Amino acid sequence: MKRSGKLILNASLYTLPVICSMPHNLLLKLINMTQQFHSLVNNLHQPSVLVIGDLILDTYLRGASTRLTPEAPVPVVNITSHTCVPGGAANTAINLRYLGAAVTFAAIVGEDTAGKEAQALLSKEGIHTYLINCNSRNTIVKTRVIAGSQLLTRYDEGTEIPVPDGCEEKLIAFLEDTFDHYDAIVIADYNKGVVTPGIITALERLNAERKKFIAVDAKRLDLYRQLRPSLVKPNYHEIMQLLQLPEKSSYRAAQLRDMGGAISRLTGAEVVALTLDAEGALIFNKGEIVCHTPAYPVSQLNVSGAGDTYISAFTMSCLSGMELCDAAEMAAAAAAIVINKDDTAYCARGELIAFFSMHNKYLDSTAQLKEVCAVYKAQGKRIVFTNGCFDILHSGHVSYLTRARELGDILIVGINNDESIKRLKGSTRPINQLQDRMEVLGGLGAVNHIIAFGKPGDDTPIELIRTIAPDVFTKGGDYTREGLPEAEVVEELGGVVTILPVVPDRSTTSLIRRIHTSPVLKVAQG
């Protein structure tokens, strides 16, 4: 969500519908990538990234319209909110920051209110800025007027011609002084006049002396051929202009699949991530096709800023050592998240964790659990939590968990780890090890997520309950509310405790006893 002048970190409201509509093969990819992504996120250092490009201030005027103006057949909009967010190259900087980078943003702006507001917004987000005030320019502002969910018009203002020599020289001097400080350079060139041929030449010289990871998203990639970028991200329209080929409305991937060599020669890039909207992206490495990654389904379509997110996520993935195809999957997921948001948006690291966790039943940390629950809560989902050993799953367990799920939308199960069960049940337990118990539980359709718990001195799920803040905490009828140490914590967090009746004569202990007293077992042992 956003307030005027402030970006508020929040889980995407649309992540779950995106995944629920996902084809089976994409869902399997999500599940397979989850563990790898979590490992990379946990081990990722905070790279230092410089972003250079055209700063745009995106302004949104929202309101309601119930009539037409008498002057002309156009709607009258009663404005109820006025929101400003950093756009253009500044949105790339925002995305990199929320994905975990230490970001410096360099640009040239006008000596005006819009430039000052953009700088203040970036500073609030922890981004170091080097903004050169140029008195011959006006900061670019794009203002959108929206009635309800309908965009009615957009009007633009600001200077889009190349910056004057004096301002260009200041930016080049800054690059020369700080080039060594960064792990990567991201150039977001919207062709608004900031990234001049002189600045590109300076970057070519600096990079030849001290090679850096350089990613370029530009309207005219041919201008960067001598820079030999590590990564470029053209879209379909840009690449067709570069290749001087006619555009098609469909089968774009097939049209361009064999064009990697030509694209590599024209851009000078080592890696090309060619985005094709609904057809996903083609990834080339040194002119050879590496993979074709599909686009994730989206529940609404707001592409403003999606390209900024894509190149930011791709760059961060490469800096973390991820393989190119996995980096493309990560970038596609990040783009899907922002396309489902309103306005110019960013993708946070936590949202990616949640995206790749939503269909993984087995959660391995409270941090992962927290992000998943944040998404469910943002969507208004009612979360039910229960816990137990589930040593030998029987019909009583299945009946209980089915009824527990009916108390809400999402059922999360805490399962005692092996050491915890030994402390609670004795040295002969558990009969089945944790991994086996989790896999059996995971086969139940009523269960959405499973997470293990238990540590010396505390075999209660209180830590999980504090992380989840469930709407409902449920236990079987062999417990009472007064006998549950967790109950008070649940109610402090606004949840309710519900005791469900158990199926008579169904328990793991009685099942083990029956096995030991079984005549068939005794004959077999004899």
Short mmCIF file of C-alpha atoms in Angstrom, two decimals:
data_model
loop_
_atom_site.label_atom_id
_atom_site.label_comp_id
_atom_site.label_asym_id
_atom_site.label_seq_id
_atom_site.Cartn_x
_atom_site.Cartn_y
_atom_site.Cartn_z
CA MET A 1 0.00 0.00 0.00
CA LYS A 2 1.08 3.64 -0.36
CA ARG A 3 0.45 6.88 1.35
CA SER A 4 1.26 10.22 -0.17
CA GLY A 5 4.98 10.79 0.08
CA LYS A 6 5.74 7.45 1.73
CA LEU A 7 6.19 3.89 0.53
CA ILE A 8 4.79 1.33 2.96
CA LEU A 9 6.20 -2.20 2.86
CA ASN A 10 3.37 -4.71 2.63
CA ALA A 11 2.86 -8.18 1.27
CA SER A 12 1.17 -8.27 -2.12
CA LEU A 13 -2.60 -8.46 -1.85
CA TYR A 14 -2.73 -10.54 -4.98
CA THR A 15 -0.07 -13.21 -4.53
CA LEU A 16 -2.45 -16.05 -3.66
CA PRO A 17 -4.82 -15.63 -6.66
CA VAL A 18 -1.77 -15.49 -8.91
CA ILE A 19 -0.52 -18.84 -7.64
CA CYS A 20 -3.92 -20.50 -7.45
CA SER A 21 -4.44 -19.90 -11.18
CA MET A 22 -0.99 -21.24 -12.02
CA PRO A 23 -0.47 -24.18 -14.42
CA HIS A 24 0.82 -27.37 -12.79
CA ASN A 25 4.27 -27.17 -14.39
CA LEU A 26 4.78 -23.63 -13.06
CA LEU A 27 3.58 -24.70 -9.64
CA LEU A 28 6.17 -27.50 -9.58
CA LYS A 29 8.85 -24.96 -10.50
CA LEU A 30 7.76 -22.78 -7.58
CA ILE A 31 8.02 -25.68 -5.17
CA ASN A 32 11.42 -26.78 -6.51
CA MET A 33 12.84 -23.26 -6.34
CA THR A 34 11.64 -22.47 -2.83
CA GLN A 35 14.45 -24.14 -0.91
CA GLN A 36 17.14 -22.80 -3.23
CA PHE A 37 15.78 -19.27 -3.03
CA HIS A 38 15.57 -19.27 0.75
CA SER A 39 19.17 -20.45 0.95
CA LEU A 40 20.31 -17.68 -1.38
CA VAL A 41 18.34 -15.04 0.48
CA ASN A 42 19.73 -16.14 3.82
CA ASN A 43 23.32 -16.11 2.52
CA LEU A 44 23.05 -13.01 0.34
CA HIS A 45 25.45 -10.24 1.25
CA GLN A 46 24.25 -6.69 0.81
CA PRO A 47 25.72 -5.65 -2.54
CA SER A 48 26.49 -2.02 -3.18
CA VAL A 49 24.71 -0.90 -6.34
CA LEU A 50 24.82 2.40 -8.21
CA VAL A 51 21.75 3.31 -10.26
CA ILE A 52 22.11 5.95 -13.00
CA GLY A 53 19.27 7.24 -15.10
CA ASP A 54 16.23 9.42 -15.59
CA LEU A 55 14.35 10.34 -12.44
CA ILE A 56 10.60 10.60 -12.89
CA LEU A 57 8.13 11.60 -10.19
CA ASP A 58 4.93 9.58 -10.63
CA THR A 59 1.86 11.36 -9.27
CA TYR A 60 -1.55 9.73 -8.82
CA LEU A 61 -4.74 11.76 -8.40
CA ARG A 62 -7.54 9.43 -7.27
CA GLY A 63 -11.20 10.08 -6.72
CA ALA A 64 -14.75 9.36 -7.82
CA SER A 65 -16.61 10.49 -10.90
CA THR A 66 -20.41 10.63 -11.10
CA ARG A 67 -21.04 13.26 -13.77
CA LEU A 68 -19.74 14.96 -16.91
CA THR A 69 -18.58 18.54 -17.00
CA PRO A 70 -20.89 20.98 -18.87
CA GLU A 71 -17.88 22.39 -20.77
CA ALA A 72 -17.24 19.14 -22.66
CA PRO A 73 -18.24 15.45 -22.58
CA VAL A 74 -15.53 14.53 -20.08
CA PRO A 75 -15.87 13.25 -16.51
CA VAL A 76 -15.51 15.40 -13.43
CA VAL A 77 -13.29 13.69 -10.84
CA ASN A 78 -13.59 14.66 -7.19
CA ILE A 79 -10.02 14.08 -6.01
CA THR A 80 -9.77 12.32 -2.65
CA SER A 81 -6.08 11.33 -2.61
CA HIS A 82 -2.83 12.68 -4.02
CA THR A 83 0.07 10.21 -4.05
CA CYS A 84 3.65 10.75 -5.23
CA VAL A 85 6.17 7.94 -5.70
CA PRO A 86 9.62 7.75 -7.33
CA GLY A 87 9.39 6.47 -10.89
CA GLY A 88 11.70 5.79 -13.80
CA ALA A 89 15.27 5.05 -12.73
CA ALA A 90 14.31 6.02 -9.18
CA ASN A 91 11.85 3.09 -9.12
CA THR A 92 14.72 0.78 -10.09
CA ALA A 93 16.64 2.13 -7.10
CA ILE A 94 13.63 1.51 -4.83
CA ASN A 95 13.31 -2.09 -6.07
CA LEU A 96 16.99 -2.83 -5.52
CA ARG A 97 16.78 -1.36 -2.02
CA TYR A 98 13.81 -3.54 -1.04
CA LEU A 99 15.51 -6.59 -2.52
CA GLY A 100 18.41 -6.05 -0.13
CA ALA A 101 20.99 -3.86 -1.88
CA ALA A 102 22.77 -0.81 -0.52
CA VAL A 103 21.79 1.68 -3.21
CA THR A 104 23.21 4.95 -4.45
CA PHE A 105 21.11 6.81 -7.01
CA ALA A 106 22.69 9.39 -9.33
CA ALA A 107 20.66 11.60 -11.64
CA ILE A 108 20.15 15.15 -12.86
CA VAL A 109 16.99 17.02 -11.84
CA GLY A 110 15.58 20.50 -12.02
CA GLU A 111 15.82 23.08 -9.28
CA ASP A 112 12.16 22.67 -8.47
CA THR A 113 9.66 21.26 -5.99
CA ALA A 114 9.34 17.95 -7.81
CA GLY A 115 13.08 17.31 -7.65
CA LYS A 116 13.16 18.09 -3.92
CA GLU A 117 10.17 15.85 -3.26
CA ALA A 118 11.74 12.95 -5.16
CA GLN A 119 14.98 13.32 -3.22
CA ALA A 120 13.09 13.33 0.08
CA LEU A 121 11.17 10.17 -0.89
CA LEU A 122 14.37 8.35 -1.84
CA SER A 123 16.17 9.41 1.32
CA LYS A 124 13.29 8.11 3.46
CA GLU A 125 13.77 4.72 1.84
CA GLY A 126 17.44 4.59 2.85
CA ILE A 127 18.82 5.37 -0.61
CA HIS A 128 21.90 7.57 -0.85
CA THR A 129 21.31 10.16 -3.56
CA TYR A 130 23.57 12.23 -5.73
CA LEU A 131 21.13 14.49 -7.54
CA ILE A 132 22.62 17.32 -9.59
CA ASN A 133 20.35 20.35 -9.69
CA CYS A 134 20.34 21.82 -13.18
CA ASN A 135 18.71 25.25 -13.49
CA SER A 136 18.00 24.78 -17.20
CA ARG A 137 15.82 21.70 -16.59
CA ASN A 138 12.49 20.85 -15.01
CA THR A 139 12.11 17.52 -13.21
CA ILE A 140 9.96 15.08 -15.17
CA VAL A 141 6.55 14.51 -13.58
CA LYS A 142 3.92 12.09 -14.88
CA THR A 143 0.48 12.72 -13.40
CA ARG A 144 -2.29 10.15 -13.71
CA VAL A 145 -5.95 10.90 -12.96
CA ILE A 146 -7.88 7.83 -11.83
CA ALA A 147 -11.61 7.51 -11.11
CA GLY A 148 -12.23 4.36 -9.12
CA SER A 149 -9.98 1.86 -10.88
CA GLN A 150 -10.17 3.53 -14.29
CA LEU A 151 -7.25 5.59 -15.61
CA LEU A 152 -8.79 8.58 -17.32
CA THR A 153 -5.75 10.56 -18.47
CA ARG A 154 -2.05 11.14 -17.94
CA TYR A 155 -0.27 14.42 -18.43
CA ASP A 156 3.51 14.82 -18.48
CA GLU A 157 5.77 17.75 -17.75
CA GLY A 158 9.50 18.28 -17.51
CA THR A 159 12.62 18.56 -19.67
CA GLU A 160 13.54 15.64 -21.93
CA ILE A 161 16.42 17.03 -23.99
CA PRO A 162 20.08 16.09 -23.24
CA VAL A 163 21.50 17.73 -20.14
CA PRO A 164 23.92 20.66 -20.64
CA ASP A 165 27.67 20.11 -20.59
CA GLY A 166 28.18 21.53 -17.09
CA CYS A 167 25.74 19.09 -15.46
CA GLU A 168 27.09 16.20 -17.54
CA GLU A 169 30.64 16.97 -16.33
CA LYS A 170 29.51 16.88 -12.70
CA LEU A 171 27.96 13.45 -13.15
CA ILE A 172 31.08 12.12 -14.92
CA ALA A 173 33.27 13.45 -12.09
CA PHE A 174 31.04 11.66 -9.58
CA LEU A 175 31.39 8.39 -11.53
CA GLU A 176 35.17 8.72 -11.64
CA ASP A 177 35.37 9.37 -7.90
CA THR A 178 33.05 6.54 -6.77
CA PHE A 179 33.22 3.81 -9.45
CA ASP A 180 35.34 1.51 -7.28
CA HIS A 181 32.80 1.61 -4.44
CA TYR A 182 30.13 -0.48 -6.17
CA ASP A 183 29.59 -4.17 -6.85
CA ALA A 184 27.28 -3.35 -9.75
CA ILE A 185 26.04 -0.48 -11.90
CA VAL A 186 22.45 -0.42 -13.16
CA ILE A 187 21.65 2.03 -15.95
CA ALA A 188 17.96 2.85 -16.37
CA ASP A 189 17.87 5.01 -19.51
CA TYR A 190 14.37 6.21 -20.37
CA ASN A 191 15.78 8.41 -23.15
CA LYS A 192 14.92 11.59 -21.22
CA GLY A 193 18.35 13.19 -21.61
CA VAL A 194 20.30 12.23 -18.48
CA VAL A 195 22.43 9.37 -19.85
CA THR A 196 24.29 11.21 -22.59
CA PRO A 197 26.86 9.83 -25.06
CA GLY A 198 29.53 11.53 -22.96
CA ILE A 199 28.43 9.68 -19.82
CA ILE A 200 28.31 6.37 -21.71
CA THR A 201 31.85 7.00 -23.00
CA ALA A 202 33.04 7.71 -19.46
CA LEU A 203 31.47 4.45 -18.27
CA GLU A 204 33.18 2.56 -21.11
CA ARG A 205 36.56 3.92 -20.01
CA LEU A 206 36.00 3.22 -16.33
CA ASN A 207 34.69 -0.29 -16.95
CA ALA A 208 37.63 -1.15 -19.20
CA GLU A 209 39.97 -0.24 -16.35
CA ARG A 210 37.95 -1.79 -13.48
CA LYS A 211 35.42 -4.33 -14.69
CA LYS A 212 32.04 -4.20 -12.94
CA PHE A 213 28.72 -6.01 -13.31
CA ILE A 214 26.78 -3.55 -15.46
CA ALA A 215 23.08 -4.01 -16.21
CA VAL A 216 21.35 -1.81 -18.79
CA ASP A 217 17.67 -1.16 -19.40
CA ALA A 218 17.50 1.39 -22.20
CA LYS A 219 15.26 2.46 -25.05
CA ARG A 220 18.27 2.36 -27.42
CA LEU A 221 20.59 -0.46 -26.48
CA ASP A 222 22.81 0.00 -29.52
CA LEU A 223 24.30 3.08 -27.80
CA TYR A 224 25.77 0.75 -25.15
CA ARG A 225 27.43 -1.78 -27.46
CA GLN A 226 30.98 -0.58 -26.74
CA LEU A 227 30.28 -0.67 -23.00
CA ARG A 228 29.80 -4.46 -23.31
CA PRO A 229 27.28 -4.76 -20.46
CA SER A 230 26.98 -7.86 -18.31
CA LEU A 231 23.19 -7.79 -18.73
CA VAL A 232 20.67 -5.98 -20.88
CA LYS A 233 16.88 -6.19 -20.63
CA PRO A 234 15.10 -5.17 -23.82
CA ASN A 235 11.37 -5.59 -24.28
CA TYR A 236 9.81 -6.83 -27.50
CA HIS A 237 9.21 -3.39 -29.01
CA GLU A 238 12.77 -2.25 -28.29
CA ILE A 239 14.37 -5.36 -29.75
CA MET A 240 12.28 -5.24 -32.92
CA GLN A 241 13.37 -1.66 -33.48
CA LEU A 242 16.98 -2.70 -32.91
CA LEU A 243 16.68 -5.60 -35.37
CA GLN A 244 14.56 -3.53 -37.79
CA LEU A 245 11.95 -6.27 -38.00
CA PRO A 246 8.14 -6.03 -38.13
CA GLU A 247 6.32 -6.65 -34.87
CA LYS A 248 3.85 -9.49 -34.33
CA SER A 249 0.97 -9.80 -31.92
CA SER A 250 1.68 -13.46 -31.11
CA TYR A 251 4.35 -16.17 -31.43
CA ARG A 252 6.98 -13.62 -30.50
CA ALA A 253 9.23 -16.14 -28.79
CA ALA A 254 9.32 -18.32 -31.89
CA GLN A 255 10.14 -15.26 -33.99
CA LEU A 256 13.16 -14.32 -31.87
CA ARG A 257 14.42 -17.63 -30.51
CA ASP A 258 17.18 -17.91 -33.13
CA MET A 259 18.14 -14.23 -33.08
CA GLY A 260 20.49 -14.40 -30.09
CA GLY A 261 23.64 -13.94 -32.13
CA ALA A 262 22.35 -10.81 -33.83
CA ILE A 263 21.06 -9.37 -30.56
CA SER A 264 24.40 -10.05 -28.87
CA ARG A 265 26.33 -8.31 -31.66
CA LEU A 266 24.05 -5.26 -31.64
CA THR A 267 24.03 -4.83 -27.86
CA GLY A 268 27.52 -6.08 -26.97
CA ALA A 269 25.95 -7.74 -23.91
CA GLU A 270 27.00 -11.03 -22.37
CA VAL A 271 23.49 -11.86 -21.13
CA VAL A 272 20.26 -10.71 -22.76
CA ALA A 273 16.95 -11.03 -20.91
CA LEU A 274 14.36 -10.36 -23.62
CA THR A 275 10.92 -9.83 -22.04
CA LEU A 276 7.88 -10.75 -24.15
CA ASP A 277 4.94 -9.81 -21.93
CA ALA A 278 2.53 -12.77 -21.69
CA GLU A 279 4.99 -15.01 -23.56
CA GLY A 280 7.55 -14.73 -20.76
CA ALA A 281 11.21 -14.08 -21.51
CA LEU A 282 13.99 -15.45 -23.70
CA ILE A 283 17.38 -15.61 -21.99
CA PHE A 284 20.52 -15.55 -24.15
CA ASN A 285 24.11 -16.00 -22.98
CA LYS A 286 26.86 -14.95 -25.40
CA GLY A 287 24.37 -15.18 -28.25
CA GLU A 288 23.09 -18.68 -27.41
CA ILE A 289 19.58 -19.37 -26.16
CA VAL A 290 19.69 -20.59 -22.56
CA CYS A 291 16.02 -20.87 -21.67
CA HIS A 292 12.53 -19.58 -22.29
CA THR A 293 10.88 -18.75 -18.96
CA PRO A 294 7.08 -18.38 -18.94
CA ALA A 295 5.29 -15.44 -17.39
CA TYR A 296 3.39 -16.05 -14.18
CA PRO A 297 -0.37 -15.50 -14.44
CA VAL A 298 -1.63 -12.23 -12.97
CA SER A 299 -5.05 -11.26 -11.65
CA GLN A 300 -4.82 -7.65 -12.81
CA LEU A 301 -2.58 -5.81 -15.23
CA ASN A 302 -0.59 -2.75 -14.14
CA VAL A 303 2.71 -2.88 -15.99
CA SER A 304 3.96 0.49 -14.72
CA GLY A 305 7.41 -0.16 -13.29
CA ALA A 306 7.42 -3.91 -14.00
CA GLY A 307 10.53 -3.63 -16.16
CA ASP A 308 12.35 -1.82 -13.34
CA THR A 309 11.47 -4.68 -11.01
CA TYR A 310 12.51 -7.34 -13.51
CA ILE A 311 16.02 -6.01 -14.08
CA SER A 312 16.46 -5.32 -10.35
CA ALA A 313 15.56 -8.89 -9.38
CA PHE A 314 17.64 -10.35 -12.22
CA THR A 315 20.65 -8.27 -11.18
CA MET A 316 20.32 -9.23 -7.50
CA SER A 317 19.99 -12.91 -8.45
CA CYS A 318 23.14 -12.76 -10.58
CA LEU A 319 25.06 -11.03 -7.81
CA SER A 320 24.02 -13.82 -5.43
CA GLY A 321 25.44 -16.47 -7.76
CA MET A 322 22.18 -17.81 -9.13
CA GLU A 323 22.10 -19.64 -12.47
CA LEU A 324 20.67 -17.60 -15.35
CA CYS A 325 17.45 -19.58 -15.75
CA ASP A 326 16.76 -19.39 -12.02
CA ALA A 327 17.53 -15.66 -12.08
CA ALA A 328 14.96 -15.29 -14.86
CA GLU A 329 12.38 -17.21 -12.81
CA MET A 330 13.09 -14.93 -9.86
CA ALA A 331 12.73 -11.81 -12.00
CA ALA A 332 9.47 -13.10 -13.51
CA ALA A 333 8.05 -13.73 -10.03
CA ALA A 334 9.05 -10.25 -8.86
CA ALA A 335 7.45 -8.68 -11.95
CA ALA A 336 4.23 -10.66 -11.37
CA ILE A 337 4.06 -9.32 -7.82
CA VAL A 338 4.30 -5.66 -8.89
CA ILE A 339 1.95 -6.06 -11.87
CA ASN A 340 -0.70 -7.09 -9.35
CA LYS A 341 -0.21 -3.88 -7.35
CA ASP A 342 -1.60 -0.43 -7.89
CA ASP A 343 0.51 2.46 -9.17
CA THR A 344 4.27 2.40 -9.75
CA ALA A 345 5.37 -0.36 -7.39
CA TYR A 346 8.33 -2.29 -6.03
CA CYS A 347 8.90 -5.88 -4.96
CA ALA A 348 10.33 -6.56 -1.50
CA ARG A 349 12.48 -9.53 -0.58
CA GLY A 350 9.83 -10.72 1.88
CA GLU A 351 7.22 -10.79 -0.87
CA LEU A 352 9.43 -13.06 -2.95
CA ILE A 353 9.90 -15.36 0.02
CA ALA A 354 6.13 -15.53 0.41
CA PHE A 355 5.58 -16.01 -3.33
CA PHE A 356 7.86 -19.04 -3.43
CA SER A 357 6.46 -20.42 -0.17
CA MET A 358 2.72 -20.26 -0.70
CA HIS A 359 2.51 -23.71 -2.27
CA ASN A 360 5.29 -25.28 -0.28
CA LYS A 361 3.64 -27.12 2.61
CA TYR A 362 6.92 -27.53 4.48
CA LEU A 363 8.11 -24.30 6.06
CA ASP A 364 11.57 -24.36 7.60
CA SER A 365 11.82 -21.13 9.60
CA THR A 366 9.70 -18.67 11.54
CA ALA A 367 10.85 -15.93 9.13
CA GLN A 368 9.35 -17.86 6.23
CA LEU A 369 6.22 -18.54 8.29
CA LYS A 370 5.87 -14.83 9.08
CA GLU A 371 6.02 -13.78 5.43
CA VAL A 372 3.47 -16.40 4.37
CA CYS A 373 1.06 -15.38 7.12
CA ALA A 374 1.47 -11.71 6.17
CA VAL A 375 0.19 -12.51 2.67
CA TYR A 376 -2.78 -14.48 3.98
CA LYS A 377 -3.71 -11.73 6.43
CA ALA A 378 -3.41 -9.07 3.72
CA GLN A 379 -5.95 -11.08 1.72
CA GLY A 380 -8.31 -11.34 4.67
CA LYS A 381 -7.79 -15.09 5.09
CA ARG A 382 -8.78 -16.66 8.40
CA ILE A 383 -5.83 -18.67 9.76
CA VAL A 384 -6.32 -21.75 11.94
CA PHE A 385 -3.39 -23.22 13.87
CA THR A 386 -3.05 -26.53 15.65
CA ASN A 387 -0.14 -28.65 16.81
CA GLY A 388 0.79 -32.16 17.85
CA CYS A 389 3.19 -35.07 17.47
CA PHE A 390 1.28 -36.91 14.70
CA ASP A 391 3.55 -39.90 15.21
CA ILE A 392 1.33 -42.52 13.56
CA LEU A 393 -1.34 -40.79 11.50
CA HIS A 394 -4.75 -42.43 11.96
CA SER A 395 -8.40 -41.76 11.18
CA GLY A 396 -8.82 -39.69 14.34
CA HIS A 397 -6.10 -37.30 13.14
CA VAL A 398 -7.62 -37.04 9.67
CA SER A 399 -11.09 -36.30 11.04
CA TYR A 400 -9.73 -33.75 13.49
CA LEU A 401 -7.62 -31.88 10.91
CA THR A 402 -10.51 -31.82 8.44
CA ARG A 403 -12.75 -30.19 11.03
CA ALA A 404 -9.98 -27.82 12.07
CA ARG A 405 -9.63 -26.57 8.48
CA GLU A 406 -13.37 -25.89 8.39
CA LEU A 407 -12.89 -23.28 11.13
CA GLY A 408 -11.09 -20.98 8.67
CA ASP A 409 -9.44 -20.61 5.26
CA ILE A 410 -5.88 -21.75 6.02
CA LEU A 411 -4.70 -24.53 8.33
CA ILE A 412 -1.14 -24.40 9.65
CA VAL A 413 0.10 -27.37 11.66
CA GLY A 414 2.97 -27.25 14.14
CA ILE A 415 4.63 -30.65 14.53
CA ASN A 416 6.91 -31.58 17.41
CA ASN A 417 10.43 -32.47 16.31
CA ASP A 418 11.95 -35.82 17.30
CA GLU A 419 13.83 -34.50 20.33
CA SER A 420 10.68 -32.80 21.58
CA ILE A 421 8.69 -36.04 21.33
CA LYS A 422 11.35 -37.93 23.26
CA ARG A 423 11.09 -35.38 26.05
CA LEU A 424 7.30 -35.61 26.07
CA LYS A 425 6.68 -39.30 25.33
CA GLY A 426 9.84 -41.12 26.38
CA SER A 427 12.91 -42.64 24.72
CA THR A 428 10.92 -45.18 22.63
CA ARG A 429 9.18 -42.42 20.68
CA PRO A 430 8.75 -41.22 18.03
CA ILE A 431 7.94 -44.32 16.01
CA ASN A 432 8.29 -42.29 12.79
CA GLN A 433 10.98 -39.68 12.24
CA LEU A 434 10.15 -36.03 11.63
CA GLN A 435 10.60 -36.12 7.84
CA ASP A 436 8.27 -39.11 7.50
CA ARG A 437 5.66 -37.54 9.76
CA MET A 438 5.74 -34.27 7.80
CA GLU A 439 5.39 -36.04 4.46
CA VAL A 440 2.37 -38.02 5.63
CA LEU A 441 0.71 -34.87 7.02
CA GLY A 442 1.53 -33.05 3.80
CA GLY A 443 -0.57 -35.56 1.88
CA LEU A 444 -3.75 -34.30 3.55
CA GLY A 445 -5.68 -31.77 1.54
CA ALA A 446 -6.89 -30.03 4.69
CA VAL A 447 -3.34 -29.01 5.66
CA ASN A 448 -1.84 -25.94 4.01
CA HIS A 449 1.49 -25.63 5.81
CA ILE A 450 3.55 -27.63 8.31
CA ILE A 451 6.39 -26.38 10.49
CA ALA A 452 8.42 -28.22 13.13
CA PHE A 453 9.00 -26.87 16.62
CA GLY A 454 10.38 -27.81 20.04
CA LYS A 455 13.50 -26.91 21.99
CA PRO A 456 14.89 -27.81 25.42
CA GLY A 457 12.92 -26.02 28.08
CA ASP A 458 10.00 -25.18 25.78
CA ASP A 459 8.07 -27.85 23.92
CA THR A 460 5.04 -25.60 23.48
CA PRO A 461 4.19 -23.90 20.15
CA ILE A 462 4.03 -20.46 21.76
CA GLU A 463 6.79 -19.05 19.51
CA LEU A 464 4.87 -20.19 16.44
CA ILE A 465 1.66 -18.72 17.80
CA ARG A 466 3.33 -15.35 18.33
CA THR A 467 4.59 -15.47 14.74
CA ILE A 468 1.26 -16.53 13.21
CA ALA A 469 -1.18 -14.65 15.49
CA PRO A 470 -3.86 -17.17 14.39
CA ASP A 471 -7.53 -16.31 14.26
CA VAL A 472 -8.25 -19.75 15.73
CA PHE A 473 -6.11 -22.08 17.84
CA THR A 474 -7.65 -25.51 18.09
CA LYS A 475 -6.92 -28.67 20.05
CA GLY A 476 -8.68 -32.00 20.50
CA GLY A 477 -11.27 -32.78 23.15
CA ASP A 478 -8.74 -34.52 25.39
CA TYR A 479 -7.53 -30.98 26.27
CA THR A 480 -9.24 -28.13 28.10
CA ARG A 481 -8.77 -24.42 27.58
CA GLU A 482 -7.47 -24.08 31.15
CA GLY A 483 -4.89 -26.81 30.58
CA LEU A 484 -3.35 -25.13 27.53
CA PRO A 485 -0.39 -22.81 28.29
CA GLU A 486 -0.80 -21.41 24.78
CA ALA A 487 -4.39 -20.25 25.28
CA GLU A 488 -3.56 -16.98 27.00
CA VAL A 489 -1.10 -15.99 24.26
CA VAL A 490 -3.66 -16.77 21.54
CA GLU A 491 -6.27 -14.56 23.20
CA GLU A 492 -3.76 -11.75 23.83
CA LEU A 493 -3.16 -11.71 20.06
CA GLY A 494 -6.88 -11.49 19.31
CA GLY A 495 -7.52 -15.14 18.48
CA VAL A 496 -9.94 -17.67 19.92
CA VAL A 497 -9.32 -21.12 21.38
CA THR A 498 -11.58 -23.89 20.10
CA ILE A 499 -11.70 -27.44 21.50
CA LEU A 500 -12.85 -30.00 18.93
CA PRO A 501 -14.26 -33.41 19.94
CA VAL A 502 -12.02 -36.38 19.22
CA VAL A 503 -12.95 -39.65 17.57
CA PRO A 504 -13.36 -42.23 20.40
CA ASP A 505 -10.68 -44.92 20.78
CA ARG A 506 -8.38 -43.30 18.24
CA SER A 507 -4.91 -42.34 19.50
CA THR A 508 -1.31 -43.14 18.66
CA THR A 509 -0.72 -44.58 22.13
CA SER A 510 -3.68 -46.96 21.89
CA LEU A 511 -2.65 -47.93 18.36
CA ILE A 512 0.87 -48.84 19.54
CA ARG A 513 -0.64 -50.84 22.43
CA ARG A 514 -2.88 -52.77 20.04
CA ILE A 515 0.07 -53.56 17.79
CA HIS A 516 2.07 -54.94 20.70
CA THR A 517 -0.84 -57.08 21.92
CA SER A 518 -1.87 -58.28 18.47
CA PRO A 519 -2.01 -62.13 18.23
CA VAL A 520 -0.83 -61.88 14.65
CA LEU A 521 2.26 -59.98 15.75
CA LYS A 522 2.93 -62.49 18.53
CA VAL A 523 2.72 -65.41 16.09
CA ALA A 524 5.06 -63.63 13.70
CA GLN A 525 7.54 -62.96 16.51
CA GLY A 526 7.33 -66.61 17.64
#
